Coordinates of C-alpha atoms and ligand atoms in Angstrom, one line a residue:
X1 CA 40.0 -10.8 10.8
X2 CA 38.0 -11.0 7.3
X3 CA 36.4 -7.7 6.9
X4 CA 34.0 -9.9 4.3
X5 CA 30.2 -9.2 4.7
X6 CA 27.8 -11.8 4.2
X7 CA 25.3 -10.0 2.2
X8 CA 21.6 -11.4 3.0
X9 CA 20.1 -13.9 -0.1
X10 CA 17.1 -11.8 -1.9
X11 CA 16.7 -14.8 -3.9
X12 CA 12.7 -16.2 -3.2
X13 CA 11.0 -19.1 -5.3
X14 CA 7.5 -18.1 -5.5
X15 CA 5.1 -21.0 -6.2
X16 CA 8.1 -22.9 -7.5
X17 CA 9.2 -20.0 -9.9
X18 CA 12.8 -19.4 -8.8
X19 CA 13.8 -15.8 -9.1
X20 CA 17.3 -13.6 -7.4
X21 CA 15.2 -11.1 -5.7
X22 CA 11.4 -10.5 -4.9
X23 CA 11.7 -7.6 -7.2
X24 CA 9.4 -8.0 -10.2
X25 CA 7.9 -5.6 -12.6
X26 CA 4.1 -5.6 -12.7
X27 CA 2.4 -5.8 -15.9
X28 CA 1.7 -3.1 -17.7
X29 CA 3.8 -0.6 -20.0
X30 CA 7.8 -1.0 -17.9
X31 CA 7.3 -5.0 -19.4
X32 CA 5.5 -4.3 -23.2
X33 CA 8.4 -5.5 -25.2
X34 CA 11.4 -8.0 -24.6
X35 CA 14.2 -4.9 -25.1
X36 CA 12.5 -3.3 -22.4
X37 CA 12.7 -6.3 -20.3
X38 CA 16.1 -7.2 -20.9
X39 CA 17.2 -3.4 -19.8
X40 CA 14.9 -4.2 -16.9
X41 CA 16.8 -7.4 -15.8
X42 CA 20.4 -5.8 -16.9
X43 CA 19.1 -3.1 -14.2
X44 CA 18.9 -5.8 -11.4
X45 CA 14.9 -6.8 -11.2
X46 CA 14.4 -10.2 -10.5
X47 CA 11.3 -11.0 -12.4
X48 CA 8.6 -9.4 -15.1
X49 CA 5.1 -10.0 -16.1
X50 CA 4.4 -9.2 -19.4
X51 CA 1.8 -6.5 -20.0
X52 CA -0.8 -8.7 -21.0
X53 CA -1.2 -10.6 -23.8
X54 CA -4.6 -11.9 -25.7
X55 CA -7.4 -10.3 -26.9
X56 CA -7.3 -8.0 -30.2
X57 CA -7.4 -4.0 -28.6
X58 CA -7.0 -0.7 -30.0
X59 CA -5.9 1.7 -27.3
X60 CA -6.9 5.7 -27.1
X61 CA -5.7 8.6 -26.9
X62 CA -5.0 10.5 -24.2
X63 CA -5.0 7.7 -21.5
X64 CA -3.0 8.5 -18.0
X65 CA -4.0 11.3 -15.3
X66 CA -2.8 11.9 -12.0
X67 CA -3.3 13.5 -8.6
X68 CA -0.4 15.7 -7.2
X69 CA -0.3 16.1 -3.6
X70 CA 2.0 18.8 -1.8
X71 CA 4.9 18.3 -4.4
X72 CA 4.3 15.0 -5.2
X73 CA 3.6 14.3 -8.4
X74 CA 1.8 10.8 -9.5
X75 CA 1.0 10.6 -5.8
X76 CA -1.8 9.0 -7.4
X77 CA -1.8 7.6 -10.5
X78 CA -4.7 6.8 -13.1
X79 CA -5.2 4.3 -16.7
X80 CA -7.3 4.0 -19.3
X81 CA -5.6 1.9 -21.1
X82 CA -6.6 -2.1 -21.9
X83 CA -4.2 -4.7 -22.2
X84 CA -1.1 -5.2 -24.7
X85 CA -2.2 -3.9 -28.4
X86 CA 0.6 -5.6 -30.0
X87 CA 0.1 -8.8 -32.2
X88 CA 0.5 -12.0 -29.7
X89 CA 2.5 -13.6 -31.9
X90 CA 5.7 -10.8 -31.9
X91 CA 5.0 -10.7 -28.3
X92 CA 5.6 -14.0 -27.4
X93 CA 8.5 -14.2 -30.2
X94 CA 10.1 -11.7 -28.0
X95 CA 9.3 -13.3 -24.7
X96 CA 11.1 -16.3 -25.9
X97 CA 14.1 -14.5 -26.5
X98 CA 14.3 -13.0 -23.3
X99 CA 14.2 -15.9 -21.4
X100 CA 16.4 -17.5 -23.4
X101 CA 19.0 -14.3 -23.0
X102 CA 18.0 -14.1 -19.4
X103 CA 17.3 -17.8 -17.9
X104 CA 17.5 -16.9 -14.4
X105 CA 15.3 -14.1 -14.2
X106 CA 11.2 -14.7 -13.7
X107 CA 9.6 -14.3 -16.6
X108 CA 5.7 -14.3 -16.5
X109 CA 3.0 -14.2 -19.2
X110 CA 0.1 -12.0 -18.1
X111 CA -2.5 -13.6 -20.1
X112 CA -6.4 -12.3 -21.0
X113 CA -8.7 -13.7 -23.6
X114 CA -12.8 -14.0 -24.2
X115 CA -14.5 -16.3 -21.6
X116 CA -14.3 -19.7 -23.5
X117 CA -12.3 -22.6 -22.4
X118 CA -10.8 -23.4 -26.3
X119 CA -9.3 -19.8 -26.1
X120 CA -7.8 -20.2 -22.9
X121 CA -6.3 -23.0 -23.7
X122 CA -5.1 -22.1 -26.7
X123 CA -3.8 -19.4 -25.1
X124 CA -2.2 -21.2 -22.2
X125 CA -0.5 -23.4 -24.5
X126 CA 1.5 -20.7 -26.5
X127 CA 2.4 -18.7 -23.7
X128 CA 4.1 -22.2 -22.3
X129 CA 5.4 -22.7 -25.5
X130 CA 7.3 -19.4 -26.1
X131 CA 8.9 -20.5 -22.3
X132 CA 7.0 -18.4 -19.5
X133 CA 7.8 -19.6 -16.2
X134 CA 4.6 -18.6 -15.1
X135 CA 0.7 -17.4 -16.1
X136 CA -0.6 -14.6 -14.2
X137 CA -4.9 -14.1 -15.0
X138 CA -5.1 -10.9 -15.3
X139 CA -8.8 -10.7 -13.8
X140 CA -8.7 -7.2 -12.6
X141 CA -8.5 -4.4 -15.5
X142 CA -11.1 -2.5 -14.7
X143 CA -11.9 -1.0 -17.8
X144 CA -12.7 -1.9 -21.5
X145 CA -11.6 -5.2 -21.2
X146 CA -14.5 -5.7 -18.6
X147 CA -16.8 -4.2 -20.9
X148 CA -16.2 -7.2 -23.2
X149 CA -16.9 -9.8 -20.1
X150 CA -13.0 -10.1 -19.6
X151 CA -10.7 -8.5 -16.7
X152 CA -12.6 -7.5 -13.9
X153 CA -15.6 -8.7 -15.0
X154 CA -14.4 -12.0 -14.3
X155 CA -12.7 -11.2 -10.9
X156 CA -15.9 -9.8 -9.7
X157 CA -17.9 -13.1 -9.8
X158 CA -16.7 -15.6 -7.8
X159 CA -18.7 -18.5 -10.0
X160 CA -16.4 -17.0 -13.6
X161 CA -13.2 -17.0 -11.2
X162 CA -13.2 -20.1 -10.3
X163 CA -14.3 -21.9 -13.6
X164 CA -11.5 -19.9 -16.1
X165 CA -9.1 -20.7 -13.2
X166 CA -10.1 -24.5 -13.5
X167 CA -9.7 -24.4 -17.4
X168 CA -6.1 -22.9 -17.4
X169 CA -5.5 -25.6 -14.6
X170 CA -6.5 -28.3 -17.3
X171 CA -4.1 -27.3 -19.7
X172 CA -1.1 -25.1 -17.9
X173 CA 2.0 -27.1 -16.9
X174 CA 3.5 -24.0 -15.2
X175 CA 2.6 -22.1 -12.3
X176 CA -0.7 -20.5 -12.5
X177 CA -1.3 -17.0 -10.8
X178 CA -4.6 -15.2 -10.4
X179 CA -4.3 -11.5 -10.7
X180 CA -7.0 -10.3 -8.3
X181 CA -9.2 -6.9 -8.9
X182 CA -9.7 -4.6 -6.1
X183 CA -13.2 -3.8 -7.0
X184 CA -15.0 -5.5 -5.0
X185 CA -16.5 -5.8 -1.7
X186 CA -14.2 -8.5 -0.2
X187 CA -11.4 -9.7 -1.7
X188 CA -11.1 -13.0 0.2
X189 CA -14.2 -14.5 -1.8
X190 CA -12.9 -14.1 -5.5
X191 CA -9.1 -15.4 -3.7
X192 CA -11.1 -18.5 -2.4
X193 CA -12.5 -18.9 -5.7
X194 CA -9.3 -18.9 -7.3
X195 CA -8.3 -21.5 -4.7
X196 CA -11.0 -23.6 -5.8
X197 CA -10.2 -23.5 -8.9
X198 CA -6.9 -24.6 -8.1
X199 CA -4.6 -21.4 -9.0
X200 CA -0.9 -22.1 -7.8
X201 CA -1.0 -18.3 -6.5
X202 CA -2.5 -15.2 -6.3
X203 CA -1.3 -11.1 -7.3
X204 CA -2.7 -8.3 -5.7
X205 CA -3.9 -5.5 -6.5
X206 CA -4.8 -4.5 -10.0
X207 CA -6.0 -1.0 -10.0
X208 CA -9.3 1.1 -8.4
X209 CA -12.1 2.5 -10.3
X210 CA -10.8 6.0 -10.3
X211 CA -11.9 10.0 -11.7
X212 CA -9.0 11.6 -10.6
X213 CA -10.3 15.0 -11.9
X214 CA -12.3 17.2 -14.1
X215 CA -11.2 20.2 -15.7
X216 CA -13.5 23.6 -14.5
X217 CA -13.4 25.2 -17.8
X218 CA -14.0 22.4 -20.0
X219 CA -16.0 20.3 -17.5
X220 CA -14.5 17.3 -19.0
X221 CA -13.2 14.6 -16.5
X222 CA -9.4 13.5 -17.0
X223 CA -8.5 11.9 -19.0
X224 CA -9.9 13.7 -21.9
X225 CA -10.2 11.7 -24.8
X226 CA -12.2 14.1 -27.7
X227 CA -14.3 16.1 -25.0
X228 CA -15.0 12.7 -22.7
X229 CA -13.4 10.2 -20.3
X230 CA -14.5 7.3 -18.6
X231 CA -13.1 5.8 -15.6
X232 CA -9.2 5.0 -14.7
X233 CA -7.9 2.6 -12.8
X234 CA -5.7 4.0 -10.0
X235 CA -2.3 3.3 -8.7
X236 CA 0.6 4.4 -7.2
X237 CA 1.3 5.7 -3.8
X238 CA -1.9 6.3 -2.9
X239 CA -3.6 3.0 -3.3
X240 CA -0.8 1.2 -1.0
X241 CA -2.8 1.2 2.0
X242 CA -5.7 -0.2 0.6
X243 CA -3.4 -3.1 -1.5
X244 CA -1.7 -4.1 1.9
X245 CA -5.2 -4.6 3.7
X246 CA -6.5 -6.3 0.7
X247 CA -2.9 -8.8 1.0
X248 CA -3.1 -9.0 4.6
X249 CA -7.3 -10.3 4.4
X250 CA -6.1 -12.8 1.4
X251 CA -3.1 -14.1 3.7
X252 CA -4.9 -14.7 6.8
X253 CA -7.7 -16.2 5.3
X254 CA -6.9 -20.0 5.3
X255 CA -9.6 -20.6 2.3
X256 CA -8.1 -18.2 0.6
X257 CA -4.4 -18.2 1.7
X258 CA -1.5 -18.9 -1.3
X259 CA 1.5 -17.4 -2.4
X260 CA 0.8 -13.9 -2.9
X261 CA 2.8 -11.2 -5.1
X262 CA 2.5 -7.9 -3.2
X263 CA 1.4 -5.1 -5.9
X264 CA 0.2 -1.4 -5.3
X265 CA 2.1 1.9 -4.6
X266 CA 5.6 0.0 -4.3
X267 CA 8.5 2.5 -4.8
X268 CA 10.9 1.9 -2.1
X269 CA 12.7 -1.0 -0.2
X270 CA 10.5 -0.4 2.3
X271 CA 7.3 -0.5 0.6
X272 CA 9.0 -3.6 -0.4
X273 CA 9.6 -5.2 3.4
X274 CA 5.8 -4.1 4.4
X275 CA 4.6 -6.4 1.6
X276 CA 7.2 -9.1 2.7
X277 CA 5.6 -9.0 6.5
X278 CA 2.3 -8.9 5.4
X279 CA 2.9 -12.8 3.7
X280 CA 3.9 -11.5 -0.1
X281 CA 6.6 -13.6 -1.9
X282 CA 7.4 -11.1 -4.1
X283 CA 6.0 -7.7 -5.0
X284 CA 5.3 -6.2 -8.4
X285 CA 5.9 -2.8 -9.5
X286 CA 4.7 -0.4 -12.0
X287 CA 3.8 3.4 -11.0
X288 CA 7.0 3.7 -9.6
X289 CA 9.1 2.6 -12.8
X290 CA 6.7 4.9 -14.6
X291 CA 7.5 7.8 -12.9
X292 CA 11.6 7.1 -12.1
X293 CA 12.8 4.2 -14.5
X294 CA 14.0 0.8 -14.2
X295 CA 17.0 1.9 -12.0
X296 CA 15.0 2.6 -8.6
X297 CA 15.4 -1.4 -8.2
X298 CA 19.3 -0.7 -7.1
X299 CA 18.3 1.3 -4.1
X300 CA 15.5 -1.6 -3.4
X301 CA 17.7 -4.0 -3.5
X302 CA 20.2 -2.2 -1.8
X303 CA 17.8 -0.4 1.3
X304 CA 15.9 -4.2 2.0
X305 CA 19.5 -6.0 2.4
X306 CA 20.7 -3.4 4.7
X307 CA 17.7 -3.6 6.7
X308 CA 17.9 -6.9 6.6
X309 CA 21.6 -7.4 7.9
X310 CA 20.5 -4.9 10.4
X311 CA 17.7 -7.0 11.8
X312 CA 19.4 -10.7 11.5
X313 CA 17.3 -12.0 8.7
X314 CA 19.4 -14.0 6.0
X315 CA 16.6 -14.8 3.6
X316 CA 12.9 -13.2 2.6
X317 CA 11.7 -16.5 4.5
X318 CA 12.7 -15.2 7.4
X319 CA 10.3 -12.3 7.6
X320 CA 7.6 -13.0 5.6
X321 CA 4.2 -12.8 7.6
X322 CA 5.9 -12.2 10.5
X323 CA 3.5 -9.0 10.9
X324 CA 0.3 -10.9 10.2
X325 CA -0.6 -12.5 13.7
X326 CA -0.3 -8.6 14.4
X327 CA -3.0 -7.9 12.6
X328 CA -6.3 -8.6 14.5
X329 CA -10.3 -8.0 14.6
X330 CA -10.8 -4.5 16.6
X331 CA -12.9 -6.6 19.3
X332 CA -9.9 -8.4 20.5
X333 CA -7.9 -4.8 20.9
X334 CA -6.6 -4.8 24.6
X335 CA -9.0 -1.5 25.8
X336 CA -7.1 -0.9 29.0
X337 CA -3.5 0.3 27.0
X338 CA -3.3 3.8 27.0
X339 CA -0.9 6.6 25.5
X340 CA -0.8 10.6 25.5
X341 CA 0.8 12.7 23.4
X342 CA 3.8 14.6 24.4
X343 CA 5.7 17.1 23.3
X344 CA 9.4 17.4 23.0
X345 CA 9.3 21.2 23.9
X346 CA 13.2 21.9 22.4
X347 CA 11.9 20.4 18.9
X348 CA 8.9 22.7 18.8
X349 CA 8.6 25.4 16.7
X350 CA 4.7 26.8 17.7
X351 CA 3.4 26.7 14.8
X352 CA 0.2 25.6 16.6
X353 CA -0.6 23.3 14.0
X354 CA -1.2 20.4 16.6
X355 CA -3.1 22.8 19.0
X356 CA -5.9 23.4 16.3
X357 CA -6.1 20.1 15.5
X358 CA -6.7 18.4 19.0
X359 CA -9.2 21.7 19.5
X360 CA -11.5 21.4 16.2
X361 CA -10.5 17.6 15.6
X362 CA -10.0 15.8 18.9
X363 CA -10.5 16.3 22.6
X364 CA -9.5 19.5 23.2
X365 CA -6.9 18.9 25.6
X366 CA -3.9 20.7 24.3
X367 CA -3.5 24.0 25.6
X368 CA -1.6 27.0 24.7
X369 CA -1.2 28.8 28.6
X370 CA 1.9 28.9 29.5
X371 CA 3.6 32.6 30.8
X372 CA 6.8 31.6 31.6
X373 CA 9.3 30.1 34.0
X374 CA 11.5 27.6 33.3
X375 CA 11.2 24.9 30.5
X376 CA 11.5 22.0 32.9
X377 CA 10.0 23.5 35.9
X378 CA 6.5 23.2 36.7
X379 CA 4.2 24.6 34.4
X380 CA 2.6 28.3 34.9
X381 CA -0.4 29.0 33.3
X382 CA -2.7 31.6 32.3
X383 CA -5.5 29.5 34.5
X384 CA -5.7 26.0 36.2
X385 CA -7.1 23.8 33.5
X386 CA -10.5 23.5 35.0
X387 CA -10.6 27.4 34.6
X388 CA -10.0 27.1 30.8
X389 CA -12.5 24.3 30.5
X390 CA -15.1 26.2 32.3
X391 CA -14.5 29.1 30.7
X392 CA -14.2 27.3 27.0
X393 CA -17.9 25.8 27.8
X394 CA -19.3 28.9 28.3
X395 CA -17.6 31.7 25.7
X396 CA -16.5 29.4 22.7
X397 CA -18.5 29.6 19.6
X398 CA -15.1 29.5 17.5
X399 CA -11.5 27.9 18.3
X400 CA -10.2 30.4 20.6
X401 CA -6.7 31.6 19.0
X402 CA -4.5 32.5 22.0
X403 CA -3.0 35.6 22.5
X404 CA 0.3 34.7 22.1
X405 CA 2.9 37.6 21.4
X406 CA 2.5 39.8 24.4
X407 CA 2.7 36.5 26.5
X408 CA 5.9 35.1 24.6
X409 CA 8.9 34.7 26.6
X410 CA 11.7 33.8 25.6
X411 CA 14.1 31.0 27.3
X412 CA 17.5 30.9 27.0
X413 CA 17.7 27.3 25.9
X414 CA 15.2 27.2 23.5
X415 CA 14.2 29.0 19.9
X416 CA 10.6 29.0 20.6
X417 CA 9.2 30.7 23.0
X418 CA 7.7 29.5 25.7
X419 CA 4.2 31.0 25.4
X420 CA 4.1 29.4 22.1
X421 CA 5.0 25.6 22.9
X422 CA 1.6 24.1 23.4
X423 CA 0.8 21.1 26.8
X424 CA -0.9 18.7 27.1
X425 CA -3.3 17.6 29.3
X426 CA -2.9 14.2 29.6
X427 CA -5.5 13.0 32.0
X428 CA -8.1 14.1 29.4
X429 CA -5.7 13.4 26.3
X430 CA -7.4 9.8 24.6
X431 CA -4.5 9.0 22.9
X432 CA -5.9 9.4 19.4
X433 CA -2.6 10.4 17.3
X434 CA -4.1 13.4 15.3
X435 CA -1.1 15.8 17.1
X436 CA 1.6 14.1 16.1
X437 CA 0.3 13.4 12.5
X438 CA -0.4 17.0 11.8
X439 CA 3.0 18.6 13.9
X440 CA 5.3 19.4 10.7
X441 CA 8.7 18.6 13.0
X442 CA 10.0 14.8 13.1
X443 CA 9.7 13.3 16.5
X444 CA 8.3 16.5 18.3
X445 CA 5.6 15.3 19.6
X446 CA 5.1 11.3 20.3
X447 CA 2.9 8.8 21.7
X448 CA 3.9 7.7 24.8
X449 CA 2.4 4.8 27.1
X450 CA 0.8 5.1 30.2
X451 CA 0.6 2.6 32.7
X452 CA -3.1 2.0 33.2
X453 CA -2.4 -1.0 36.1
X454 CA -5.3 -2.6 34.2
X455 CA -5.2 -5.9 32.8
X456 CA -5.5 -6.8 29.5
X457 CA -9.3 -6.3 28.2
X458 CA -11.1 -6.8 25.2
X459 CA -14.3 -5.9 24.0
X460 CA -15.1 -10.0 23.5
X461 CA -14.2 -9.7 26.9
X462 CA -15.9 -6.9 28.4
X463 CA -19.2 -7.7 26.8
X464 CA -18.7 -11.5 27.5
X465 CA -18.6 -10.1 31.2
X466 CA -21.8 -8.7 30.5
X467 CA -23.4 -11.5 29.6
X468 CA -22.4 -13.4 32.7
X469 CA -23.6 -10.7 35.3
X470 CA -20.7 -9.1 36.1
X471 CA -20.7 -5.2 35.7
X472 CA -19.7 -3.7 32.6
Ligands
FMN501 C1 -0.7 2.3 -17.5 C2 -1.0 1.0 -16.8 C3 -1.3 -0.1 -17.5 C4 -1.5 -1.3 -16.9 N1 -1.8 -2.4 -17.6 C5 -2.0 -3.6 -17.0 C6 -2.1 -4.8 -17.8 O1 -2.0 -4.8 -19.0 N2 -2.3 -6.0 -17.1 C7 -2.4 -6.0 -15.7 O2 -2.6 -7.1 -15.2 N3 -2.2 -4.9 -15.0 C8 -2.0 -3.7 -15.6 N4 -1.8 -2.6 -14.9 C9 -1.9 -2.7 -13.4 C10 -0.5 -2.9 -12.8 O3 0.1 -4.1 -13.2 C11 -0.6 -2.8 -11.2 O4 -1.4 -3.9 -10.8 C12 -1.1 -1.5 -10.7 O5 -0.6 -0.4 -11.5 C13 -0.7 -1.3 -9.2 O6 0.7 -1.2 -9.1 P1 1.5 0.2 -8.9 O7 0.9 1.0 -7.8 O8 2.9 -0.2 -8.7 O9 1.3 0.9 -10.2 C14 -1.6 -1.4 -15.5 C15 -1.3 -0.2 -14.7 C16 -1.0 1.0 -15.4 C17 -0.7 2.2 -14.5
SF4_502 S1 -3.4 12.5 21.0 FE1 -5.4 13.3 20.3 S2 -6.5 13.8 22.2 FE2 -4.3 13.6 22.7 S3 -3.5 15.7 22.6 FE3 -3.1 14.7 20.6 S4 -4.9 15.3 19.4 FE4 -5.4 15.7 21.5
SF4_503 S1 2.5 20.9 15.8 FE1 4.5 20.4 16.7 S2 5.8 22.1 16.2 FE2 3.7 22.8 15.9 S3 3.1 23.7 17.9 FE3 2.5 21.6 18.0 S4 4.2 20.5 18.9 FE4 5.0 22.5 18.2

């Protein structure tokens, strides 16, 4: 028997670019020159958008800022820097080389210029001629650029989308990719636009309008550049939440559904696979090489095939999207599932973390009353928990801190004592999550269904029930 393993095929065409993984650097300052590409591709990434090409700029002085959170650093990360301020020409000498040394990889030129069609296609044409396999608009910098009617302030208006889309169309011969801007109050409309105006495929997200900070003695606002700043645009971990909404609106949205590159807070093969379910073809990454180098693509492309072998899929195609019928309107949310908290009492340490949380941030329904007895026997308590609740009504004016230590107990199976392992009371507990976010210990407490022996119920349904009569 062949101990040979089938690894899984990461290769993806993307809006007919053909590229060996979904892997792609986003552009910005991982993709400013060809050397730095070519170590990029020798590293294993499949594909790289230039950092942006066009316009004349001068960049400043400080320009980068970031938010740490609990040890993280760049948990947040935030620009003020404008597109490439190189000379086009040397740019797209050296993206010609590249693709010559590197045929197989994707090799995109991120592409801004002023708001006439002669530039565009000027621009178009000699991005095409140094051998790009791809345009991407870039419609989203935030910053500067839209100051001079380019970047964003293009990919806020709909109308300018669509029309600088259409021009590039006229002339392009490659692949055409619309860089979206997250700045804006639905996403789907400037996608749709870019539909219209026939792009090939879409990226998302460019960075959020961001002040990640201002200093208390100098009262200056990061990043300080001679005693002022002006506003960043944000990436990195902390935006990823937002970028996969803003994907999964785009990709089930059939006006403004294309090929979409995943971008925003990518740093892991997972981040990678959540992008892949949500419909992206490929992701783009930038924060992350930023902050840890080209070589975090091994463990990507290591961690996603793992996880794929592990779950049967051979190619990207076989789980991309596959979480988007998952992803619904809160009206059609079945109303009649229900789950409680509970806790894994040998995992619990007492901290009491989740106790003050439920009290001051949920339903008050965990409790902290137990004397002793055993762990698995029936539960003593202080008082019944109608007592507690009759008493909390009437004395409470602050979250009552039990009085643990003379009460603690200890059992012989567990650490914690039992005085200190917090219940819950699940008839009253709503299921809300709060506990088991805050509780510091992995798998301590979790969510756990309850049969409700209801049917299935939305709110459509309920109020359609209304409607007709019947009681509600
Ligand atoms: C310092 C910096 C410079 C950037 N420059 C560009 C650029 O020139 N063109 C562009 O389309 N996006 C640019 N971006 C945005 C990134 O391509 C990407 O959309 C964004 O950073 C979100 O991805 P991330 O969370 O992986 O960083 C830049 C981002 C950073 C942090
Ligand atoms: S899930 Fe919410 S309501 Fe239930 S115990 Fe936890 S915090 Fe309280
Ligand atoms: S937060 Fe977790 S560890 Fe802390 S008391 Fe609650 S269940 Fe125990």
């Amino acid at each position: 028997m062949s101990n040979y393993i089938v690894k899984p095929d990461l290769a993806v065409t993307f809006a007919g670019i053909k590229s060996p993984n979904p892997f792609w650097l986003a552009s910005a300052p991982p993709t400013n020159t060809g050397e730095q590409i070519m170590r990029a591709f020798d590293a294993g990434w499949g594909g790289a958008v230039w950092k942006t090409m066009g316009a004349q700029v001068t960049n400043t002085s400080s320009r980068y800022s970031s938010i740490n959170w609990n040890g993280q650093r760049m948990m947040g990360f935030s620009n003020i820097e404008l597109i490439s301020d190189r000379p086009l020409d040397i740019n797209l000498r050296e993206l010609a080389e590249v693709k010559k040394r590197y045929p197989k990889q994707a090799l995109i030129a991120s592409l801004m210029v002023e708001s006439t069609r002669e530039a565009w296609h000027t621009v178009v044409q000699q991005a095409e001629d140094a051998g790009a396999d791809g345009l991407e608009l870039n419609f989203g910098c935030p910053h500067g650029m839209s100051e001079r009617g380019m970047g964003s302030a293009v990919g806020q208006v709909p109308e300018y989308t669509e029309m600088i889309t259409a021009w590039v169309k006229e002339k392009a011969t490659t692949p055409v990719i619309v860089k979206l801007t997250p700045n804006i109050s639905d996403i789907r409309v400037i996608a749709q636009a870019a539909k219209r105006g026939g792009a090939d495929a879409l990226a998302a997200i460019n960075t959020i309008n961001s002040i990640t900070g201002i200093d208390l003695d100098t009262f200056i606002p990061q990043p300080n550049v001679d005693g002022r700043s002006t506003h960043g645009g944000y990436s990195g971990p902390a935006v990823k939440p937002i970028a996969l909404n803003m994907v999964q609106q785009v990709m089930s949205d059939p006006e403004s559904m294309l090929p979409i590159s995943g971008i925003g807070g990518v740093a892991t093969w997972k981040d990678a696979a959540e992008y892949i379910l949500l419909g992206s073809g490929t992701v783009q990454v930038c924060t992350a090489v930023m902050h840890y180098g080209y070589r975090i693509v091994e463990d990507m492309i290591d961690g996603l095939q793992n996880w794929m072998c592990e779950k049967g899929f051979q190619s990207i195609e076989d789980f991309r999207g596959l979480s988007l019928p998952k992803v619904t309107e809160w009206k059609d949310l079945n109303l009649n599932y229900k789950v409680v908290a509970h806790i894994d009492e040998a995992k619990c340490i007492g901290c009491g973390l989740c106790y003050t949380a439920c009290w001051d941030g949920a339903h008050q329904c965990i409790h902290v009353d137990r004397v002793s007895g055993p762990i698995d026997g029936p539960v003593e308590l202080h008082l019944k928990p109608s007592e507690i609740e009759a008493a909390s009504r009437n004395t409470i004016t602050v979250t009552p801190i039990p009085k643990l230590d003379a009460a603690s107990v200890t059992t012989p199976s567990y650490a914690t004592p039992l005085a200190r392992i917090p219940r819950v009371d699940e008839t009253e507990c709503v299921g809300c999550n709060l506990c088991s976010l805050v509780c510091p210990v992995d798998d301590c407490i979790t969510m756990v269904e309850v049969k409700t022996h209801l049917p299935s119920e939305t709110w459509e349904e309920r109020t359609a029930e209304c409607l007709t009569g019947k009681s509600c």
